[in-house]
């Protein structure tokens, strides 16, 4: 399973639209959680599985005006670690790939 979805909104916290914050968290953190949750029983049954979550340097560091993106990527890092701890005894690994800064339309 490879989770690689991302959207961005740049705004200071005091002006950040809560609906945009929720949408970013839903796409970049809740969706991977739901996909992992759906895939794990099958991986456990096979005694093998690989989960790769595409995070970001923002999963390790923070940048101003990116509260939702940074929060989602930090959450994805934690989710990946918990999944690795729970899945290890079933032959399932979970890791994050953390690309550095990339100039994209995000």
CSV table of C-alpha atoms in Angstrom, one decimal:
chain,number,residue,atom,x,y,z
A,1,UNK,CA,0.0,0.0,0.0
A,2,UNK,CA,1.4,3.4,-1.0
A,3,UNK,CA,-0.3,6.5,0.4
A,4,UNK,CA,0.7,9.6,-1.6
A,5,UNK,CA,-1.9,12.3,-1.5
A,6,UNK,CA,-1.3,16.0,-0.8
A,7,UNK,CA,-2.9,19.4,-1.0
A,8,UNK,CA,-1.7,22.7,0.4
A,9,UNK,CA,-3.1,25.9,1.7
A,10,UNK,CA,-0.8,28.7,2.8
A,11,UNK,CA,-2.2,31.1,5.3
A,12,UNK,CA,-1.4,32.4,8.8
A,13,UNK,CA,-3.2,30.4,11.5
A,14,UNK,CA,-5.5,33.3,12.5
A,15,UNK,CA,-6.8,33.5,8.9
A,16,UNK,CA,-6.8,29.8,8.1
A,17,UNK,CA,-10.3,28.6,7.2
A,18,UNK,CA,-11.2,25.7,9.5
A,19,UNK,CA,-13.0,23.9,6.6
A,20,UNK,CA,-9.7,23.9,4.7
A,21,UNK,CA,-7.8,22.6,7.7
A,22,UNK,CA,-10.3,19.7,8.1
A,23,UNK,CA,-10.1,18.9,4.4
A,24,UNK,CA,-6.3,18.8,4.4
A,25,UNK,CA,-6.3,16.6,7.5
A,26,UNK,CA,-9.0,14.3,6.0
A,27,UNK,CA,-7.1,13.8,2.8
A,28,UNK,CA,-3.5,13.6,4.1
A,29,UNK,CA,-4.1,11.8,7.5
A,30,UNK,CA,-7.5,10.3,7.8
A,31,UNK,CA,-7.5,8.7,4.3
A,32,UNK,CA,-4.2,6.9,4.9
A,33,UNK,CA,-5.6,5.7,8.3
A,34,UNK,CA,-8.7,4.3,6.6
A,35,UNK,CA,-6.7,2.7,3.8
A,36,UNK,CA,-4.2,1.1,6.3
A,37,UNK,CA,-7.1,-0.1,8.4
A,38,UNK,CA,-8.7,-1.7,5.4
A,39,UNK,CA,-5.5,-3.3,4.2
A,40,UNK,CA,-4.1,-4.7,7.5
A,41,UNK,CA,-6.4,-7.7,7.9
A,42,UNK,CA,-5.4,-8.9,4.4
A,43,UNK,CA,-1.8,-8.3,5.1
A,44,UNK,CA,-2.0,-10.1,8.5
A,45,UNK,CA,-3.8,-13.0,6.8
A,46,UNK,CA,-0.9,-13.3,4.3
A,47,UNK,CA,1.8,-12.8,7.0
A,48,UNK,CA,3.3,-10.1,4.9
A,49,UNK,CA,2.7,-6.5,3.9
A,50,UNK,CA,4.4,-3.3,3.1
A,51,UNK,CA,3.0,0.2,3.7
A,52,UNK,CA,4.8,3.2,2.4
A,53,UNK,CA,3.5,6.6,3.4
A,54,UNK,CA,4.9,9.6,1.4
A,55,UNK,CA,5.4,12.2,4.0
A,56,UNK,CA,7.7,15.3,3.6
A,57,UNK,CA,10.4,17.2,5.2
A,58,UNK,CA,7.4,18.9,6.8
A,59,UNK,CA,6.8,15.7,8.7
A,60,UNK,CA,10.0,16.4,10.6
A,61,UNK,CA,10.3,20.2,10.5
A,62,UNK,CA,7.7,23.0,10.4
A,63,UNK,CA,7.3,26.0,8.2
A,64,UNK,CA,5.2,29.1,8.8
A,65,UNK,CA,1.8,29.5,7.2
A,66,UNK,CA,1.4,25.8,6.6
A,67,UNK,CA,-0.4,24.7,9.8
A,68,UNK,CA,-2.6,22.0,8.3
A,69,UNK,CA,0.0,20.6,5.9
A,70,UNK,CA,2.6,20.3,8.7
A,71,UNK,CA,0.1,18.9,11.2
A,72,UNK,CA,-1.0,16.3,8.7
A,73,UNK,CA,2.5,15.2,7.8
A,74,UNK,CA,3.5,15.0,11.5
A,75,UNK,CA,0.4,12.9,12.1
A,76,UNK,CA,1.3,10.6,9.2
A,77,UNK,CA,4.8,10.1,10.7
A,78,UNK,CA,3.1,9.0,14.0
A,79,UNK,CA,0.6,6.8,12.2
A,80,UNK,CA,3.3,5.1,10.3
A,81,UNK,CA,5.3,4.4,13.5
A,82,UNK,CA,2.3,2.9,15.3
A,83,UNK,CA,1.4,0.8,12.3
A,84,UNK,CA,5.0,-0.5,12.2
A,85,UNK,CA,4.8,-1.4,15.9
A,86,UNK,CA,1.5,-3.2,15.6
A,87,UNK,CA,2.2,-4.8,12.3
A,88,UNK,CA,5.7,-6.1,12.9
A,89,UNK,CA,4.7,-9.3,14.6
A,90,UNK,CA,2.5,-10.0,11.5
A,91,UNK,CA,5.2,-9.5,8.9
A,92,UNK,CA,4.0,-6.0,8.0
A,93,UNK,CA,6.3,-3.0,7.8
A,94,UNK,CA,5.3,0.6,7.6
A,95,UNK,CA,7.7,3.4,6.7
A,96,UNK,CA,7.6,7.1,5.6
A,97,UNK,CA,9.5,8.5,2.7
A,98,UNK,CA,10.4,12.1,3.3
A,99,UNK,CA,11.3,14.0,0.2
A,100,UNK,CA,13.0,17.3,0.7
A,101,UNK,CA,11.7,20.6,-0.6
A,102,UNK,CA,10.3,20.3,-4.0
A,103,UNK,CA,8.9,23.1,-6.1
A,104,UNK,CA,5.4,21.9,-7.1
A,105,UNK,CA,2.1,23.5,-7.8
A,106,UNK,CA,1.0,22.6,-4.3
